[in-house]
PDB file of C-alpha atoms in Angstrom:
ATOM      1  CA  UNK A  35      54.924 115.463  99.842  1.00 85.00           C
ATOM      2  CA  UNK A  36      53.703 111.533  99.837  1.00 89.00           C
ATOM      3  CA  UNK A  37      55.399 111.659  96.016  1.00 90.00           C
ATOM      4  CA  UNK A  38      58.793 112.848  97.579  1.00 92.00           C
ATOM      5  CA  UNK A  39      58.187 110.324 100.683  1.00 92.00           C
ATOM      6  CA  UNK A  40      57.379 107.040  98.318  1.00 92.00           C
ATOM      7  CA  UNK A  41      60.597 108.145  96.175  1.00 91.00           C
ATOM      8  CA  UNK A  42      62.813 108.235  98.867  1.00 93.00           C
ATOM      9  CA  UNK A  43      61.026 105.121 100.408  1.00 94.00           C
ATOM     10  CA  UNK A  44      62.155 103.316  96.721  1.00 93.00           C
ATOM     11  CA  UNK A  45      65.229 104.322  96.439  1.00 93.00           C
ATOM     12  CA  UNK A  46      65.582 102.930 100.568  1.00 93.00           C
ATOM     13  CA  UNK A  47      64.094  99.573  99.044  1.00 94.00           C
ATOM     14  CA  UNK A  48      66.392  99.817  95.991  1.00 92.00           C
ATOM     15  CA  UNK A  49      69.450 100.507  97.910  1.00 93.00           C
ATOM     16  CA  UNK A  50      68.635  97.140 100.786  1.00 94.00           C
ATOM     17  CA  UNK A  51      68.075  95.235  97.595  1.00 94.00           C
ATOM     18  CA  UNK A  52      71.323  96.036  96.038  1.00 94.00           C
ATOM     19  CA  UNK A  53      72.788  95.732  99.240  1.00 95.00           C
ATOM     20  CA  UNK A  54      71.561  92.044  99.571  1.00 95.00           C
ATOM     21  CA  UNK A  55      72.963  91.145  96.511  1.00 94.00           C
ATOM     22  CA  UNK A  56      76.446  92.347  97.279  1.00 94.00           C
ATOM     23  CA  UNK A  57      76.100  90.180 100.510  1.00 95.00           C
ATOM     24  CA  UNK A  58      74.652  86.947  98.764  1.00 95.00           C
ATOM     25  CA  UNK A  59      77.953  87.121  96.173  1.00 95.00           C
ATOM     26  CA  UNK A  60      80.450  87.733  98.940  1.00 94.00           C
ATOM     27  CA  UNK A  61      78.902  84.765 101.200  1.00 95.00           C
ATOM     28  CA  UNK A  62      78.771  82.965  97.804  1.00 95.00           C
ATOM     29  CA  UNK A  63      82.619  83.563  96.860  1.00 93.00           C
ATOM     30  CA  UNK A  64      83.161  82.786 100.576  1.00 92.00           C
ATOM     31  CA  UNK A  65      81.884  79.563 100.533  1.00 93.00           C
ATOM     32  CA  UNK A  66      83.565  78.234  97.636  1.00 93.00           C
ATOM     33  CA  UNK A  67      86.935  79.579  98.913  1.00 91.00           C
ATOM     34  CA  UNK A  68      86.040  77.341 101.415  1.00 90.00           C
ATOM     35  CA  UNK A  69      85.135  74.185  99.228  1.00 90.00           C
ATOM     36  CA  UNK A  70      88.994  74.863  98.094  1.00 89.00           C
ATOM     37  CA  UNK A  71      90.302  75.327 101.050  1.00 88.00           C
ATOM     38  CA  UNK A  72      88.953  71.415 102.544  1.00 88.00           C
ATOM     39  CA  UNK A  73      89.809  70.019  98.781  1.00 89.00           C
ATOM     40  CA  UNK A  74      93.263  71.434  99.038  1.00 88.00           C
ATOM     41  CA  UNK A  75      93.248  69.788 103.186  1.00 88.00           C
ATOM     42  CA  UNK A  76      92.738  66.838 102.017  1.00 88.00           C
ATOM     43  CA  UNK A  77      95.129  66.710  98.751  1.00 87.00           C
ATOM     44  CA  UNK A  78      97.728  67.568 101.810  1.00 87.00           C
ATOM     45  CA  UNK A  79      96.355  64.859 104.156  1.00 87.00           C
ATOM     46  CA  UNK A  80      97.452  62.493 101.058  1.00 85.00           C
ATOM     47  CA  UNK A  81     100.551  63.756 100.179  1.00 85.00           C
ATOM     48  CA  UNK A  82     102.305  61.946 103.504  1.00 85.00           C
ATOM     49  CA  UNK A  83     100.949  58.671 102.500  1.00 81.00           C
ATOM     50  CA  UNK A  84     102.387  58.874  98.580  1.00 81.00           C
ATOM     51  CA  UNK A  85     105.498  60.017  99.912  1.00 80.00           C
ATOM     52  CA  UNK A  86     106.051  57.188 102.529  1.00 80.00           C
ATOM     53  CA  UNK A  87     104.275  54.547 100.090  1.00 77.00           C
ATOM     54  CA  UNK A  88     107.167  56.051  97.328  1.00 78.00           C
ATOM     55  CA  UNK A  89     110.036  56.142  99.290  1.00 73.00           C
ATOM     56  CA  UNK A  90     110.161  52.355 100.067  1.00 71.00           C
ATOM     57  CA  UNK A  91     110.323  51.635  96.712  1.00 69.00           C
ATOM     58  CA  UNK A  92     112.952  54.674  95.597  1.00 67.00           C
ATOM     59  CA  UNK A  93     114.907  55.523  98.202  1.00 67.00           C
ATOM     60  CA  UNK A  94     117.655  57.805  95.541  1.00 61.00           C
ATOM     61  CA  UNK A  95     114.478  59.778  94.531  1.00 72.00           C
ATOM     62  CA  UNK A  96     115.024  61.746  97.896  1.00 73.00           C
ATOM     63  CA  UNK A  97     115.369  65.141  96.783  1.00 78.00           C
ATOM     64  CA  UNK A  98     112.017  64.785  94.947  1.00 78.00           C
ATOM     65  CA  UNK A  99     110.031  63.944  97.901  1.00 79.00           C
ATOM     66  CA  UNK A 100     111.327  66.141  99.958  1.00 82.00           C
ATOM     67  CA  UNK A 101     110.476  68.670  97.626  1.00 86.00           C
ATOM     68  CA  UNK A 102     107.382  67.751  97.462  1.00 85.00           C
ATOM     69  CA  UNK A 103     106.455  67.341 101.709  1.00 85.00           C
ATOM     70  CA  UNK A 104     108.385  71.332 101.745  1.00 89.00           C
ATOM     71  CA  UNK A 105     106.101  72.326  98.947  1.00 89.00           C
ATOM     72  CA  UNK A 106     102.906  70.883 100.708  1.00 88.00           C
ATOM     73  CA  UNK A 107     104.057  72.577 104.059  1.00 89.00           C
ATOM     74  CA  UNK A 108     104.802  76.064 102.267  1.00 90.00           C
ATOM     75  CA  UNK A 109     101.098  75.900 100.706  1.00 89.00           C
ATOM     76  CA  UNK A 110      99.533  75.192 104.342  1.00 87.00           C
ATOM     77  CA  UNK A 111     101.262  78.043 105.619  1.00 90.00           C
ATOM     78  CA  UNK A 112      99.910  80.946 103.183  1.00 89.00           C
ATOM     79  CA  UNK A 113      97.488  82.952 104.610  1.00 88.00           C
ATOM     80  CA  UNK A 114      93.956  81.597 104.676  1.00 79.00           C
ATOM     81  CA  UNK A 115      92.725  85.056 102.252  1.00 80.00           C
ATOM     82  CA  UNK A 116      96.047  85.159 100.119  1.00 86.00           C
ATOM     83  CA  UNK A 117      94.641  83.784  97.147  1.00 87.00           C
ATOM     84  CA  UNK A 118      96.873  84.660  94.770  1.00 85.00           C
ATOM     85  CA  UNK A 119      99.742  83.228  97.221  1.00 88.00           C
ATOM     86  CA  UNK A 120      97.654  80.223  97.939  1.00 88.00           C
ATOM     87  CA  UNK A 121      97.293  79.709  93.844  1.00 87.00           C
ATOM     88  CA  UNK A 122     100.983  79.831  93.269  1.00 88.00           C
ATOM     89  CA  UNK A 123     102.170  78.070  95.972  1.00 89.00           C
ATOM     90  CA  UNK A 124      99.628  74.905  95.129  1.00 87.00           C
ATOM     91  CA  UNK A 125     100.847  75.005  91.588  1.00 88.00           C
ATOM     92  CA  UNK A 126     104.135  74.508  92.326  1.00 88.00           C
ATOM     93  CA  UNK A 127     102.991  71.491  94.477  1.00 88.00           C
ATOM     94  CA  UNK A 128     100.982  70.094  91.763  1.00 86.00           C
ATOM     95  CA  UNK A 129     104.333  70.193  89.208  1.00 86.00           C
ATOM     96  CA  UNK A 130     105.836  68.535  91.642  1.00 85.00           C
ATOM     97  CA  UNK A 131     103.304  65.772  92.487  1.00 84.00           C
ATOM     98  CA  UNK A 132     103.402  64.865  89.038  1.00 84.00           C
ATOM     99  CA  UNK A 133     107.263  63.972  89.352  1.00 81.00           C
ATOM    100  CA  UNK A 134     106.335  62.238  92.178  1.00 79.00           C
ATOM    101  CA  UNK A 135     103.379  60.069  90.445  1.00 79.00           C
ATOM    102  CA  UNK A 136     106.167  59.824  87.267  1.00 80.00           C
ATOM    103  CA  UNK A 137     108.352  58.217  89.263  1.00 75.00           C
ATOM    104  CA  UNK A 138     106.273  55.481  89.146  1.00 72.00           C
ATOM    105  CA  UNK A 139     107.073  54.318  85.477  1.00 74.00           C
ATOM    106  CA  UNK A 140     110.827  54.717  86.275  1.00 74.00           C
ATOM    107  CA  UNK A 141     109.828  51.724  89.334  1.00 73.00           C
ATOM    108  CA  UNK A 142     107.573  48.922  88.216  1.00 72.00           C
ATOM    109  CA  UNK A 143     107.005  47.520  91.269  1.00 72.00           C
ATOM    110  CA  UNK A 144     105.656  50.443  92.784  1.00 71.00           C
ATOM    111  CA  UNK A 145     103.245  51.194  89.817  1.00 66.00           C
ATOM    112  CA  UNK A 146     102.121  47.652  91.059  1.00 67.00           C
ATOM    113  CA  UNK A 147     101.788  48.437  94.898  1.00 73.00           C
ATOM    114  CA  UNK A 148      98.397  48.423  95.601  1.00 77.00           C
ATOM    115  CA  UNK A 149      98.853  51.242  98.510  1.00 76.00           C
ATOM    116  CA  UNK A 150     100.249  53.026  95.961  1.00 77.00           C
ATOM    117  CA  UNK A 151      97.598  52.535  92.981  1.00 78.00           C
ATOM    118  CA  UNK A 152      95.058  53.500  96.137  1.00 82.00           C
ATOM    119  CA  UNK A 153      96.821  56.684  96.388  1.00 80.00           C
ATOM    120  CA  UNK A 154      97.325  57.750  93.203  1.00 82.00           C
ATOM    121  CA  UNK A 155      93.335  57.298  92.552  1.00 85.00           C
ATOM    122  CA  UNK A 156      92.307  59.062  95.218  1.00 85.00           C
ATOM    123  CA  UNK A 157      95.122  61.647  94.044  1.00 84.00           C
ATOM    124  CA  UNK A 158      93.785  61.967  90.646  1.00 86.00           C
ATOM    125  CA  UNK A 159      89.978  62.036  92.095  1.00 89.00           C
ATOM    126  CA  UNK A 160      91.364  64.906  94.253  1.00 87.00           C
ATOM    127  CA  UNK A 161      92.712  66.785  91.908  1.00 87.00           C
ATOM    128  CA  UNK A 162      89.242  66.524  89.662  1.00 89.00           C
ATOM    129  CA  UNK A 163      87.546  67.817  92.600  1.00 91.00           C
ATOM    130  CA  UNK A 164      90.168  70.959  93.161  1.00 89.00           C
ATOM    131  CA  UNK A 165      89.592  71.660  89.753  1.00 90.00           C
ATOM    132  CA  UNK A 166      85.917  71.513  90.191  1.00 92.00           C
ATOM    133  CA  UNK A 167      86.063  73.908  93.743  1.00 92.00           C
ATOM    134  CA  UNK A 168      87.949  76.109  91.463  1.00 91.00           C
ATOM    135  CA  UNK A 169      86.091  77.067  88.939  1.00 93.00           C
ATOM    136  CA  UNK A 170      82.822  76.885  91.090  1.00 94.00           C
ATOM    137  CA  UNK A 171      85.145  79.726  93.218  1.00 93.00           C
ATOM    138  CA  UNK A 172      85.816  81.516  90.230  1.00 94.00           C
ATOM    139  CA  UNK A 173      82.433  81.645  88.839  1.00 95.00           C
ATOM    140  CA  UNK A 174      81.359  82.994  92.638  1.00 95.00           C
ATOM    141  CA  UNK A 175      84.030  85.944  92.374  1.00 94.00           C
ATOM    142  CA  UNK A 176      82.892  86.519  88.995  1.00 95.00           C
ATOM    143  CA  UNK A 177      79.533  86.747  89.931  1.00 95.00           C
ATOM    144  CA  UNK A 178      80.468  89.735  93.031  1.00 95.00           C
ATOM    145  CA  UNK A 179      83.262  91.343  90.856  1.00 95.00           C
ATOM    146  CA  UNK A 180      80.106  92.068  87.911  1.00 96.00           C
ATOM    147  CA  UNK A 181      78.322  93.467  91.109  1.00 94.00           C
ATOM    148  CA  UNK A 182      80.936  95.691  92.548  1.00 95.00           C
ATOM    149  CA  UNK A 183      82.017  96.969  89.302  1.00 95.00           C
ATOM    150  CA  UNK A 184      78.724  97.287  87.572  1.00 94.00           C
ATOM    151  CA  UNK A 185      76.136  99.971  87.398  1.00 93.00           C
ATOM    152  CA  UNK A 186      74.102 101.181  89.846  1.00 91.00           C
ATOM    153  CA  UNK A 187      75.601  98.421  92.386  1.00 92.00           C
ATOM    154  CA  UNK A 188      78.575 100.106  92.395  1.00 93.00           C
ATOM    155  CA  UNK A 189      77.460 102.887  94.017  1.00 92.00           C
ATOM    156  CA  UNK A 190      76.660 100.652  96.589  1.00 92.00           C
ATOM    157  CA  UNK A 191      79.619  98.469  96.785  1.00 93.00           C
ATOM    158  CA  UNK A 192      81.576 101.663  97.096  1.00 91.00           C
ATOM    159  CA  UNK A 193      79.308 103.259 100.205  1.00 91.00           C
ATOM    160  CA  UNK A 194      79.686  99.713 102.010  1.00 93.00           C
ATOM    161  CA  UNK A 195      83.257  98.821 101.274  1.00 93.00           C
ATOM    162  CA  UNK A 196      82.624  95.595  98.905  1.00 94.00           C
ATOM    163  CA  UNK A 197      85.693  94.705  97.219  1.00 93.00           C
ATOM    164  CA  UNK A 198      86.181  92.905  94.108  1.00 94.00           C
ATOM    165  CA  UNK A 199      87.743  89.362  94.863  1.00 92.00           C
ATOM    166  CA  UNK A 200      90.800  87.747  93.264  1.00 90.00           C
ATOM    167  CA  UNK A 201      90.682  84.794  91.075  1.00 90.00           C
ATOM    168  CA  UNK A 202      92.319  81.622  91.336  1.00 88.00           C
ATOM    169  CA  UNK A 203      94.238  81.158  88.735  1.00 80.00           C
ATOM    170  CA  UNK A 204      97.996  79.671  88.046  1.00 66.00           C
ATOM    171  CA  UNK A 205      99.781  82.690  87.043  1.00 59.00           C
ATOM    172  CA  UNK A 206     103.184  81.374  85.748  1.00 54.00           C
ATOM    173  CA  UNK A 207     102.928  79.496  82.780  1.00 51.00           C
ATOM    174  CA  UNK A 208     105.604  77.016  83.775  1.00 49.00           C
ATOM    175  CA  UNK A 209     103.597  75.906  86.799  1.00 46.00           C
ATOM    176  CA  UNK A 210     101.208  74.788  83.965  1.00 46.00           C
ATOM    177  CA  UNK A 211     103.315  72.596  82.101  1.00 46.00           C
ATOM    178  CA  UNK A 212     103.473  68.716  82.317  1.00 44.00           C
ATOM    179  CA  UNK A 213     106.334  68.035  84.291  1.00 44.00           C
ATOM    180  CA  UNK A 214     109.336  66.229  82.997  1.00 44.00           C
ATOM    181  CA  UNK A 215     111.067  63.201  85.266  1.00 38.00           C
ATOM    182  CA  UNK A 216     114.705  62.859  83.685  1.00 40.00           C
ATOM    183  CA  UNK A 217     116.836  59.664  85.208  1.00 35.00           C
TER     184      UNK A 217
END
């Protein structure tokens, strides 16, 4: 009877100890969503500055900026869990951030602006540390995905409805490539 009682007691122990796992990796994977979310703030916080700091100095470039300040507003409007949506929609305003910044070679006396030499530091520092939130949020999911899928925590993960998470990741290839500035 005690040997059936201290089994059942274990398994108890085993199953709050699993259980505690799955919990640290999803508060983990929360948090660094969260690092991305407040690098990806602040990369929009910036973008209003370049823009106005790059249309004094290139008025006909236009369509570019304004590509660029619909982009920004289309990524603050995906749903704060939507990662995949979130990935996409910041990849297309990094391609098009880097027509922005290679405008700058077509203008000489903007690459000279100090305002705008600020900017595009603290651009390329921000983009360092999105890279950086990224794959710190990528190890996190990794790290709760081996849980939920692995054995015997996903017993557990099933019984408590742990999920695995979603990567962030660029998913088309184009959003990937170096943009091209043709005058």
């Amino acid at each position: 009877m005690y040997v059936i009682l201290g089994f059942i007691i274990l398994i108890a122990l085993y199953v709050v100890f699993i259980y505690n796992g799955l919990v640290r990796a999803r508060q983990m994977a929360e948090e660094a969503w969260s690092g991305i979310d407040v690098q990806l703030k602040r990369r929009a916080d910036l973008i209003p500055n370049l823009i106005e700091t790059v249309k004094g100095y290139a008025a006909h470039e236009k369509t570019t900026l304004e590509e660029v300040v619909a982009l920004r507003n289309k990524a603050q409007s995906v749903p704060p869990g939507d990662v995949a949506g979130r990935a996409q929609a910041e990849g297309l305003l990094g391609q098009a951030l880097g027509r922005v910044l290679a405008l700058a070679e077509a203008y000489p006396d903007l690459k000279a602006n100090e305002n705008f030499r600020e900017l595009q530091t603290s651009l390329e520092t921000m983009e360092s540390e999105i890279q950086m939130a990224r794959r710190y949020y990528n190890g996190a999911a990794r790290d709760q995905n081996v849980k939920v899928e692995t054995f015997p925590s996903n017993l557990v993960a099933g019984q408590f409805g742990f999920q695995k998470r979603q990567y962030f990741e660029i998913s088309n290839e184009a959003d990937r490539a170096v943009p091209t500035v043709k005058f």
